[in-house]
Short mmCIF file of C-alpha atoms (C1' of nucleotides) in Angstrom, two decimals:
data_model
loop_
_atom_site.label_atom_id
_atom_site.label_comp_id
_atom_site.label_asym_id
_atom_site.label_seq_id
_atom_site.Cartn_x
_atom_site.Cartn_y
_atom_site.Cartn_z
CA MET C 414 68.77 16.72 -19.68
CA PRO C 415 69.80 13.33 -20.94
CA PHE C 416 67.38 13.31 -23.79
CA SER C 417 65.27 15.63 -25.82
CA LEU C 418 62.03 16.69 -24.30
CA ALA C 419 60.43 17.50 -27.58
CA VAL C 420 56.86 16.43 -27.38
CA LEU C 421 55.83 14.44 -30.34
CA ARG C 422 52.19 14.67 -31.02
CA VAL C 423 51.08 11.33 -32.20
CA PRO C 424 47.92 11.41 -34.25
CA LEU C 425 44.97 9.70 -32.76
CA LEU C 426 44.86 6.25 -34.15
CA SER C 427 42.24 3.63 -34.27
CA PHE C 428 42.84 1.07 -31.60
CA SER C 429 41.94 -1.79 -33.82
CA SER C 430 45.53 -2.09 -34.90
CA PRO C 431 47.51 0.55 -33.12
CA ALA C 432 50.64 -1.47 -32.94
CA LYS C 433 51.82 -0.77 -36.41
CA ASN C 434 51.92 2.93 -35.81
CA LEU C 435 54.12 2.58 -32.84
CA ARG C 436 57.40 2.00 -34.54
CA MET C 437 59.04 5.24 -35.33
CA SER C 438 62.50 6.58 -35.28
CA ARG C 439 64.56 4.66 -32.86
CA THR C 440 66.67 7.24 -31.18
CA ARG C 441 68.85 5.53 -28.72
CA LEU C 442 69.15 6.90 -25.27
CA SER C 443 72.47 8.42 -24.62
CA SER C 444 74.03 5.92 -22.31
CA ARG C 445 76.81 8.08 -21.14
CA SER C 446 78.47 7.67 -17.87
CA LEU C 447 76.01 8.57 -15.21
CA PRO C 448 76.44 10.49 -12.04
CA SER C 449 75.19 8.64 -9.03
CA GLU C 450 75.15 10.45 -5.74
CA ALA C 451 76.46 13.56 -7.39
CA GLN C 452 73.05 14.40 -8.72
CA ASN C 453 71.04 12.67 -6.09
CA PRO C 454 68.76 15.30 -4.63
CA ASN C 455 68.01 13.19 -1.60
CA PRO C 456 71.14 11.37 -0.63
CA GLU C 457 69.72 10.51 2.74
CA LEU C 458 67.00 8.61 1.02
CA ASN C 459 69.43 6.74 -1.12
CA PRO C 460 72.01 5.41 1.26
CA GLY C 461 72.54 2.54 -1.12
CA SER C 462 74.14 4.81 -3.67
CA ASP C 463 77.65 3.90 -2.80
CA GLY C 464 78.65 4.02 -6.38
CA SER C 465 76.34 1.17 -7.16
CA ASP C 466 72.75 1.46 -8.12
CA GLY C 467 71.67 0.20 -4.78
CA ILE C 468 68.88 -2.26 -4.47
CA ALA C 469 67.57 -1.49 -7.89
CA GLY C 470 70.42 -3.35 -9.39
CA LEU C 471 70.15 -6.32 -7.12
CA GLY C 472 67.43 -7.83 -9.19
CA ILE C 473 70.04 -7.87 -11.89
CA ARG C 474 73.15 -8.69 -9.98
CA GLY C 475 71.74 -10.94 -7.31
CA TYR C 476 70.67 -13.83 -9.45
CA ALA C 477 72.41 -13.06 -12.65
CA GLY C 478 73.04 -15.85 -15.02
CA LYS C 479 75.99 -15.68 -17.35
CA LYS C 480 73.90 -14.47 -20.22
CA ARG C 481 72.63 -11.61 -18.19
CA VAL C 482 75.93 -10.54 -16.83
CA LYS C 483 77.20 -10.44 -20.35
CA ARG C 484 74.25 -8.35 -21.38
CA MET C 485 74.74 -5.94 -18.53
CA ILE C 486 78.33 -5.54 -19.45
CA GLU C 487 77.26 -4.73 -22.97
CA ILE C 488 74.81 -2.20 -21.73
CA ASN C 489 77.34 -0.65 -19.46
CA ALA C 490 80.06 -0.73 -22.08
CA GLU C 491 80.18 3.00 -22.22
CA ASN C 492 79.98 3.27 -18.50
CA PRO C 493 83.43 3.00 -16.98
CA GLU C 494 82.01 1.74 -13.73
CA GLY C 495 79.73 -0.69 -15.40
CA GLU C 496 81.84 -3.75 -15.30
CA ALA C 497 83.08 -3.12 -11.84
CA ARG C 498 79.55 -2.89 -10.59
CA ASP C 499 78.65 -6.20 -12.13
CA GLN C 500 81.37 -7.95 -10.23
CA LYS C 501 79.93 -6.99 -6.91
CA ILE C 502 77.20 -9.54 -6.93
CA ASP C 503 75.26 -10.94 -4.06
CA HIS C 504 76.06 -8.10 -1.79
CA LEU C 505 73.23 -6.91 0.36
CA PRO C 506 73.15 -3.26 1.25
CA ASP C 507 72.49 -2.40 4.82
CA ILE C 508 68.80 -1.89 4.57
CA GLU C 509 68.25 -2.10 8.29
CA GLU C 510 69.82 1.25 8.66
CA PHE C 511 67.13 3.07 6.79
CA ALA C 512 64.19 0.76 7.08
CA TYR C 513 62.34 2.81 9.60
CA ASN C 514 63.72 6.21 9.00
CA LYS C 515 60.94 7.80 7.04
CA ALA C 516 58.77 10.52 8.33
CA LYS C 517 55.05 10.04 8.39
CA ALA C 518 53.19 11.13 5.34
CA THR C 519 50.02 13.03 5.02
CA LYS C 520 47.15 10.65 5.30
CA THR C 521 44.25 12.19 3.56
CA SER C 522 43.43 9.82 0.80
CA SER C 523 40.71 7.25 1.09
CA LYS C 524 43.16 4.70 -0.15
CA VAL C 525 45.36 5.25 2.81
CA LYS C 526 42.49 4.49 5.06
CA LEU C 527 41.87 1.35 3.14
CA ALA C 528 45.48 0.34 3.39
CA SER C 529 45.65 0.72 7.12
CA ALA C 530 42.32 -0.99 7.57
CA LEU C 531 43.75 -4.14 6.08
CA PRO C 532 43.92 -7.36 8.00
CA VAL C 533 46.77 -6.51 10.22
CA GLY C 534 47.56 -5.75 13.72
CA MET C 535 50.45 -3.77 12.54
CA ASP C 536 49.05 -0.41 11.55
CA LYS C 537 51.50 1.80 9.73
CA ARG C 538 53.01 -1.50 8.62
CA THR C 539 56.39 -0.50 9.86
CA ASP C 540 56.41 -1.46 13.49
CA LEU C 541 56.77 -5.19 13.50
CA SER C 542 57.46 -5.28 17.19
CA ILE C 543 53.78 -5.22 17.96
CA VAL C 544 53.07 -8.18 15.75
CA PRO C 545 52.99 -11.50 17.54
CA LYS C 546 56.20 -13.30 16.84
CA VAL C 547 55.62 -16.13 14.43
CA GLU C 548 57.75 -19.20 14.18
CA PRO C 549 59.52 -19.25 10.81
CA PRO C 550 58.59 -22.22 8.62
CA THR C 551 60.80 -25.25 8.93
CA ASN C 552 63.66 -25.41 6.47
CA TRP C 553 62.86 -22.01 5.05
CA GLU C 554 66.52 -21.18 4.64
CA GLU C 555 67.21 -24.37 2.78
CA VAL C 556 64.19 -23.73 0.57
CA LEU C 557 65.37 -20.20 -0.15
CA GLU C 558 68.82 -21.44 -1.03
CA GLY C 559 67.36 -24.05 -3.33
CA ILE C 560 65.31 -21.44 -5.15
CA LYS C 561 68.29 -19.14 -5.47
CA LYS C 562 70.24 -21.94 -7.03
CA MET C 563 67.52 -22.62 -9.59
CA ARG C 564 67.23 -18.94 -10.31
CA SER C 565 70.89 -18.52 -11.06
CA SER C 566 70.93 -21.31 -13.57
CA GLU C 567 68.01 -20.20 -15.67
CA GLU C 568 67.12 -16.77 -16.91
CA ALA C 569 63.63 -15.45 -16.18
CA PRO C 570 61.81 -12.62 -17.93
CA VAL C 571 61.90 -10.50 -14.81
CA ASP C 572 65.67 -10.56 -14.86
CA SER C 573 66.07 -8.55 -18.01
CA LYS C 574 62.75 -6.84 -18.40
CA GLY C 575 61.35 -6.35 -14.92
CA CYS C 576 60.46 -3.00 -13.43
CA GLU C 577 63.52 -3.14 -11.26
CA LYS C 578 65.53 -2.64 -14.38
CA ALA C 579 63.65 0.36 -15.66
CA GLY C 580 65.77 3.40 -16.19
CA ILE C 581 68.82 1.77 -14.76
CA LEU C 582 71.04 4.02 -16.80
CA LEU C 583 69.27 7.21 -15.90
CA PRO C 584 70.08 9.72 -13.19
CA PRO C 585 68.25 9.07 -9.90
CA LYS C 586 65.26 11.29 -10.40
CA GLU C 587 64.58 10.07 -13.93
CA ARG C 588 65.21 6.52 -12.87
CA ARG C 589 62.66 6.76 -10.08
CA PHE C 590 60.06 8.09 -12.45
CA ALA C 591 60.86 5.30 -14.87
CA VAL C 592 60.43 2.73 -12.13
CA LEU C 593 57.09 4.21 -11.17
CA VAL C 594 55.73 4.29 -14.71
CA SER C 595 57.14 0.89 -15.44
CA SER C 596 55.45 -0.53 -12.38
CA LEU C 597 52.19 1.06 -13.36
CA LEU C 598 52.39 -0.51 -16.79
CA SER C 599 53.43 -3.89 -15.52
CA SER C 600 50.24 -5.04 -13.89
CA GLN C 601 48.58 -7.91 -15.69
CA THR C 602 51.13 -7.54 -18.42
CA LYS C 603 54.01 -9.72 -19.46
CA ASP C 604 57.42 -8.31 -18.76
CA ALA C 605 58.40 -8.24 -22.41
CA VAL C 606 55.33 -6.19 -23.31
CA THR C 607 55.89 -3.76 -20.47
CA HIS C 608 59.49 -3.44 -21.48
CA GLY C 609 58.52 -2.56 -25.04
CA ALA C 610 56.12 0.11 -23.87
CA VAL C 611 58.69 1.67 -21.58
CA GLN C 612 61.15 1.58 -24.43
CA ARG C 613 58.80 3.55 -26.66
CA LEU C 614 58.11 6.08 -23.94
CA THR C 615 61.82 6.46 -23.37
CA GLU C 616 62.51 7.07 -27.03
CA LYS C 617 60.03 9.89 -27.04
CA GLY C 618 61.26 11.37 -23.81
CA LEU C 619 57.95 10.54 -22.21
CA LEU C 620 59.28 9.28 -18.94
CA ASP C 621 59.32 12.84 -17.78
CA ALA C 622 56.39 14.32 -15.86
CA ASP C 623 56.59 17.59 -17.69
CA ALA C 624 56.48 15.92 -21.09
CA ILE C 625 53.69 13.58 -20.10
CA VAL C 626 51.28 16.31 -19.06
CA LYS C 627 51.72 17.87 -22.48
CA THR C 628 50.78 14.67 -24.22
CA ASP C 629 47.18 13.79 -24.78
CA GLU C 630 45.74 10.67 -23.31
CA ALA C 631 45.02 8.98 -26.64
CA SER C 632 48.62 9.33 -27.75
CA MET C 633 49.78 7.94 -24.47
CA ALA C 634 47.39 5.04 -24.83
CA SER C 635 48.60 4.21 -28.30
CA LEU C 636 52.19 4.33 -27.15
CA ILE C 637 51.78 1.95 -24.27
CA TYR C 638 49.53 -0.42 -26.17
CA PRO C 639 49.27 -3.41 -25.82
CA VAL C 640 49.92 -3.44 -22.09
CA GLY C 641 46.98 -4.61 -20.07
CA PHE C 642 44.28 -2.01 -19.43
CA TYR C 643 46.12 0.50 -21.55
CA LEU C 644 43.27 3.03 -21.70
CA ARG C 645 42.97 3.18 -17.96
CA LYS C 646 46.70 3.24 -17.48
CA ALA C 647 47.13 6.08 -19.95
CA HIS C 648 44.68 8.00 -17.83
CA TYR C 649 46.49 7.13 -14.61
CA ILE C 650 49.87 8.05 -16.02
CA LYS C 651 48.70 11.49 -16.94
CA LYS C 652 47.13 12.01 -13.54
CA VAL C 653 50.25 10.78 -11.81
CA ALA C 654 52.42 13.09 -13.88
CA GLU C 655 50.22 16.06 -13.01
CA ILE C 656 50.38 15.26 -9.32
CA CYS C 657 54.11 14.69 -9.40
CA LEU C 658 54.61 17.99 -11.12
CA GLU C 659 52.38 19.92 -8.76
CA LYS C 660 53.27 18.39 -5.44
CA TYR C 661 56.67 16.82 -5.88
CA ASP C 662 58.51 19.05 -8.31
CA GLY C 663 58.40 16.44 -11.05
CA ASP C 664 59.85 13.76 -8.82
CA ILE C 665 57.86 10.90 -7.37
CA PRO C 666 56.58 10.79 -3.78
CA SER C 667 59.05 9.33 -1.33
CA SER C 668 56.69 7.79 1.19
CA LEU C 669 54.50 4.75 1.01
CA ASP C 670 51.31 6.61 1.83
CA GLU C 671 51.90 9.29 -0.73
CA LEU C 672 52.62 6.67 -3.36
CA LEU C 673 49.43 4.82 -2.45
CA ALA C 674 47.55 8.06 -2.85
CA LEU C 675 48.46 8.17 -6.54
CA PRO C 676 45.79 6.87 -8.90
CA GLY C 677 46.52 3.39 -10.17
CA ILE C 678 49.19 2.76 -7.57
CA GLY C 679 48.35 0.04 -5.08
CA PRO C 680 50.33 -1.84 -2.46
CA LYS C 681 52.26 -4.06 -4.84
CA MET C 682 53.59 -1.15 -6.88
CA ALA C 683 54.05 1.17 -3.93
CA HIS C 684 56.33 -1.28 -2.16
CA LEU C 685 58.22 -2.00 -5.35
CA VAL C 686 58.82 1.68 -5.91
CA MET C 687 59.87 2.22 -2.30
CA ASN C 688 62.24 -0.71 -2.50
CA VAL C 689 63.93 -0.18 -5.82
CA GLY C 690 63.12 3.45 -6.43
CA TRP C 691 63.96 4.91 -3.05
CA ASN C 692 65.97 2.12 -1.45
CA ASN C 693 63.66 2.51 1.48
CA VAL C 694 62.25 -0.79 2.59
CA GLN C 695 58.89 -0.40 4.25
CA GLY C 696 57.47 -3.73 3.25
CA ILE C 697 57.68 -6.67 0.92
CA CYS C 698 56.49 -6.25 -2.63
CA VAL C 699 53.96 -9.04 -2.96
CA ASP C 700 52.55 -9.75 -6.36
CA THR C 701 50.69 -12.70 -7.74
CA HIS C 702 53.83 -14.85 -7.90
CA VAL C 703 54.98 -14.16 -4.38
CA HIS C 704 51.44 -14.67 -3.16
CA ARG C 705 51.01 -17.99 -4.93
CA ILE C 706 54.41 -19.44 -4.13
CA CYS C 707 54.40 -18.46 -0.48
CA ASN C 708 51.12 -20.28 -0.10
CA ARG C 709 52.38 -23.33 -1.92
CA LEU C 710 55.39 -23.42 0.34
CA GLY C 711 53.23 -23.01 3.40
CA TRP C 712 55.12 -19.88 4.28
CA VAL C 713 52.07 -17.79 5.05
CA SER C 714 48.67 -18.30 6.59
CA ARG C 715 45.65 -16.38 7.73
CA PRO C 716 46.25 -14.94 11.18
CA GLY C 717 45.69 -17.54 13.86
CA THR C 718 44.84 -20.29 11.39
CA ARG C 719 46.53 -22.70 9.04
CA LYS C 720 44.50 -21.58 6.07
CA LYS C 721 46.03 -20.03 2.99
CA THR C 722 46.05 -16.30 2.70
CA LEU C 723 43.37 -14.92 0.42
CA THR C 724 44.98 -11.78 -0.88
CA PRO C 725 48.49 -10.55 -1.68
CA GLU C 726 48.19 -8.02 1.12
CA GLU C 727 47.44 -10.76 3.60
CA THR C 728 50.44 -12.61 2.28
CA ARG C 729 52.63 -9.58 2.67
CA VAL C 730 51.69 -9.08 6.29
CA SER C 731 52.06 -12.76 7.09
CA LEU C 732 55.42 -13.03 5.38
CA GLN C 733 56.71 -9.95 7.11
CA THR C 734 56.07 -11.46 10.51
CA TRP C 735 58.90 -13.92 10.17
CA LEU C 736 61.05 -13.31 7.11
CA PRO C 737 64.22 -11.47 8.13
CA LYS C 738 64.33 -8.03 6.64
CA ASP C 739 67.55 -8.80 4.81
CA GLU C 740 65.46 -10.79 2.40
CA TRP C 741 62.55 -8.40 1.94
CA VAL C 742 63.79 -6.85 -1.25
CA LEU C 743 65.33 -9.85 -2.93
CA ILE C 744 62.44 -12.16 -2.21
CA ASN C 745 60.41 -10.43 -4.91
CA PRO C 746 62.62 -10.87 -7.98
CA LEU C 747 63.58 -14.26 -6.61
CA LEU C 748 60.06 -15.62 -6.42
CA VAL C 749 58.77 -13.75 -9.44
CA GLY C 750 61.41 -15.33 -11.64
CA PHE C 751 60.87 -18.69 -9.98
CA GLY C 752 57.18 -18.31 -10.66
CA GLN C 753 57.74 -17.38 -14.28
CA THR C 754 59.95 -20.32 -15.06
CA ILE C 755 59.31 -23.20 -12.68
CA CYS C 756 56.66 -22.71 -10.06
CA THR C 757 54.18 -21.56 -12.65
CA PRO C 758 50.57 -20.84 -11.74
CA LEU C 759 49.27 -23.51 -14.06
CA ARG C 760 50.95 -26.89 -14.06
CA PRO C 761 54.00 -26.07 -11.96
CA ARG C 762 57.08 -27.95 -13.12
CA CYS C 763 57.61 -29.83 -9.89
CA GLY C 764 59.59 -32.49 -11.72
CA ILE C 765 62.50 -30.19 -12.37
CA CYS C 766 62.17 -28.22 -9.17
CA GLY C 767 65.16 -28.50 -6.89
CA ILE C 768 63.12 -28.16 -3.73
CA ASN C 769 60.28 -30.54 -4.53
CA LYS C 770 61.32 -32.66 -1.56
CA LEU C 771 60.80 -29.71 0.74
CA CYS C 772 57.64 -28.32 -0.77
CA PRO C 773 54.37 -29.39 0.83
CA SER C 774 52.54 -28.69 -2.43
CA ALA C 775 54.86 -30.53 -4.79
CA PHE C 776 53.01 -32.63 -7.36
CA MET C 777 49.74 -31.75 -5.65
CA GLU C 778 48.09 -29.51 -8.17
CA THR C 779 46.47 -31.61 -10.81
CA ALA C 780 43.55 -29.31 -11.43
CA SER C 781 43.43 -25.56 -11.63
CA PRO C 782 44.60 -23.75 -8.55
CA SER C 783 41.21 -22.16 -8.12
CA SER C 784 39.18 -25.30 -8.11
CA LYS C 785 41.03 -28.06 -6.36
CA ALA C 786 44.05 -26.62 -4.68
CA LYS C 787 41.89 -24.26 -2.72
CA LYS C 788 40.30 -27.07 -0.81
CA SER C 789 43.42 -28.96 0.00
CA SER C 790 45.60 -26.37 1.59
CA PRO C 791 49.24 -27.35 1.44
CA ILE C 792 49.87 -26.47 5.03
CA LYS C 793 46.83 -28.32 6.25
CA ARG C 794 47.76 -31.53 4.61
CA SER C 795 49.12 -34.24 6.82
"C1'" DT Q 398 40.35 -21.71 -20.04
"C1'" DT Q 399 43.71 -19.39 -17.40
"C1'" DC Q 400 47.20 -16.19 -16.95
"C1'" DC Q 401 49.91 -11.89 -17.44
"C1'" DT Q 402 55.01 -8.70 -11.32
"C1'" DG Q 403 46.79 -5.14 -10.06
"C1'" DC Q 404 43.86 -1.51 -8.99
"C1'" DT Q 405 39.38 0.74 -8.70
"C1'" DT Q 406 34.61 0.71 -8.19
"C1'" DT Q 407 30.27 -1.43 -7.18
"C1'" DA N 952 33.30 -10.06 -2.46
"C1'" DA N 953 33.05 -9.54 -7.22
"C1'" DA N 954 33.00 -7.29 -11.47
"C1'" DG N 955 35.41 -4.42 -14.83
"C1'" DC N 956 39.30 -3.01 -17.30
"C1'" DC N 957 42.39 -4.85 -22.14
"C1'" DG N 958 44.15 -8.06 -25.44
"C1'" DG N 959 46.92 -11.71 -26.54
"C1'" DA N 960 49.36 -15.99 -25.62
"C1'" DA N 961 49.96 -20.70 -23.95
#
DNA sequence: TTCCTGCTTT
DNA sequence: AAAGCCGGAA
C-alpha cells in the first residue's frame, strides 16, 4: 500500500466554521516511481497504458502551458519516467480500438432506465450508426484549432486541479478511485476547492474504499468541506465506497451503466470516469461549460430543429452525432478551460477571443444568458 | 445576482 | 420542469 490506511477519527465539529479544523499534519504522499501496467488488474481495459498514463494525462499534456509542464516535471521529479512522459505531448491514443469493446452491464437501476429514456435515438449510446448523420458545423476544425491555441497560451484551473489530474501518481486502482471521488466532489464546486478536499482525503488515506466505510459521515463531511453540497456528498461517498467494496472488490465499476447506478453519479461524472479512469470512451463528458460553449458556437441543436439544446445530456447526444471520436476525450478539458478563462458564462471575453470572427454568438450576450440569450439563439440568427 | 466541471427528488 | 442541496466568490 502506498500510504497508511490508519483511520483517523475526526471529532464531530460544528459546521459553522469547520474549515479551521481541517488542517492537520501534512503527510506527503510517497511519490515513488509507480508501476503502470505491471499492477494493472485489467490491462485490457487500459490499452492506453503504454508507459504513459493514457488519456488521464492528456488533460495535462495536451494543452500544457510552460508553467504547467514545469510543474509536472517537479511533481514527477522522483519519477524517472516523468520527464519523458511530459515530452510526449499532443499524442492521441488509439481510442477507436476500444471504444465499443465493453460488455453490457446489468441494467437494474432506475437511473439506467432514465438514462436510456433520454432524448436520443441512440439507445445504449454506443451505436452511432443508427443516428442520422448530421452535417458537421462549418469551420468546426478551424474553431477547434483556435480554441486549442488560446488554451495553450493561458493556464486554466482545470489544467492543474481538474478531476483528470486526481491521483495521477497513484497505481491504477487507487487512481481510478481518486478520479471517481474527485468527480463526485467537483460538481458545483470550483476546481481549487475540490482539489483541496481531495488533498485532505489523500493525506488521511481516505481515497480507499475500505478506509472510507470505516469513517463516519460527519467526519467525511468536515473533511470535504467546503465543496458544494458537502453533506450530501459525504453521504454519497460512503454509499459508493460500500458498493465498491461489496460488488467490485474495492475498485470502481468499469461500465457506464454500473457507474450511473452509483448514488450521486450522473452522466457527466460517469463519462468522465470512463474516459480518464478506464480509458474507455463511451461518450463525451458534457458539463456546464461544454454545454454552454457548444450552444454558443452553434455546434449542437435540438433534434430536427435549430434550437439550442436544453440540457447537457441533449448536448452530449447532439455533439456525438458529428464530432469525430478522436476528439471526444480532449473536447472536455479543452472547453472547460476555455470556459473558465475566456468563454465565461457571464460576460464572455469575446474581445480577447481568437475565434470571435467565427463564433455566431460573439459580442451577443449583453444580458444574462438566461434572460436574453435564450430568445436569440445563436444558430437561428441571420 | 449568478456561478461553481450536477444529481436527486418532487 | 423545478426545487433542493451548500457556501462562498466575483
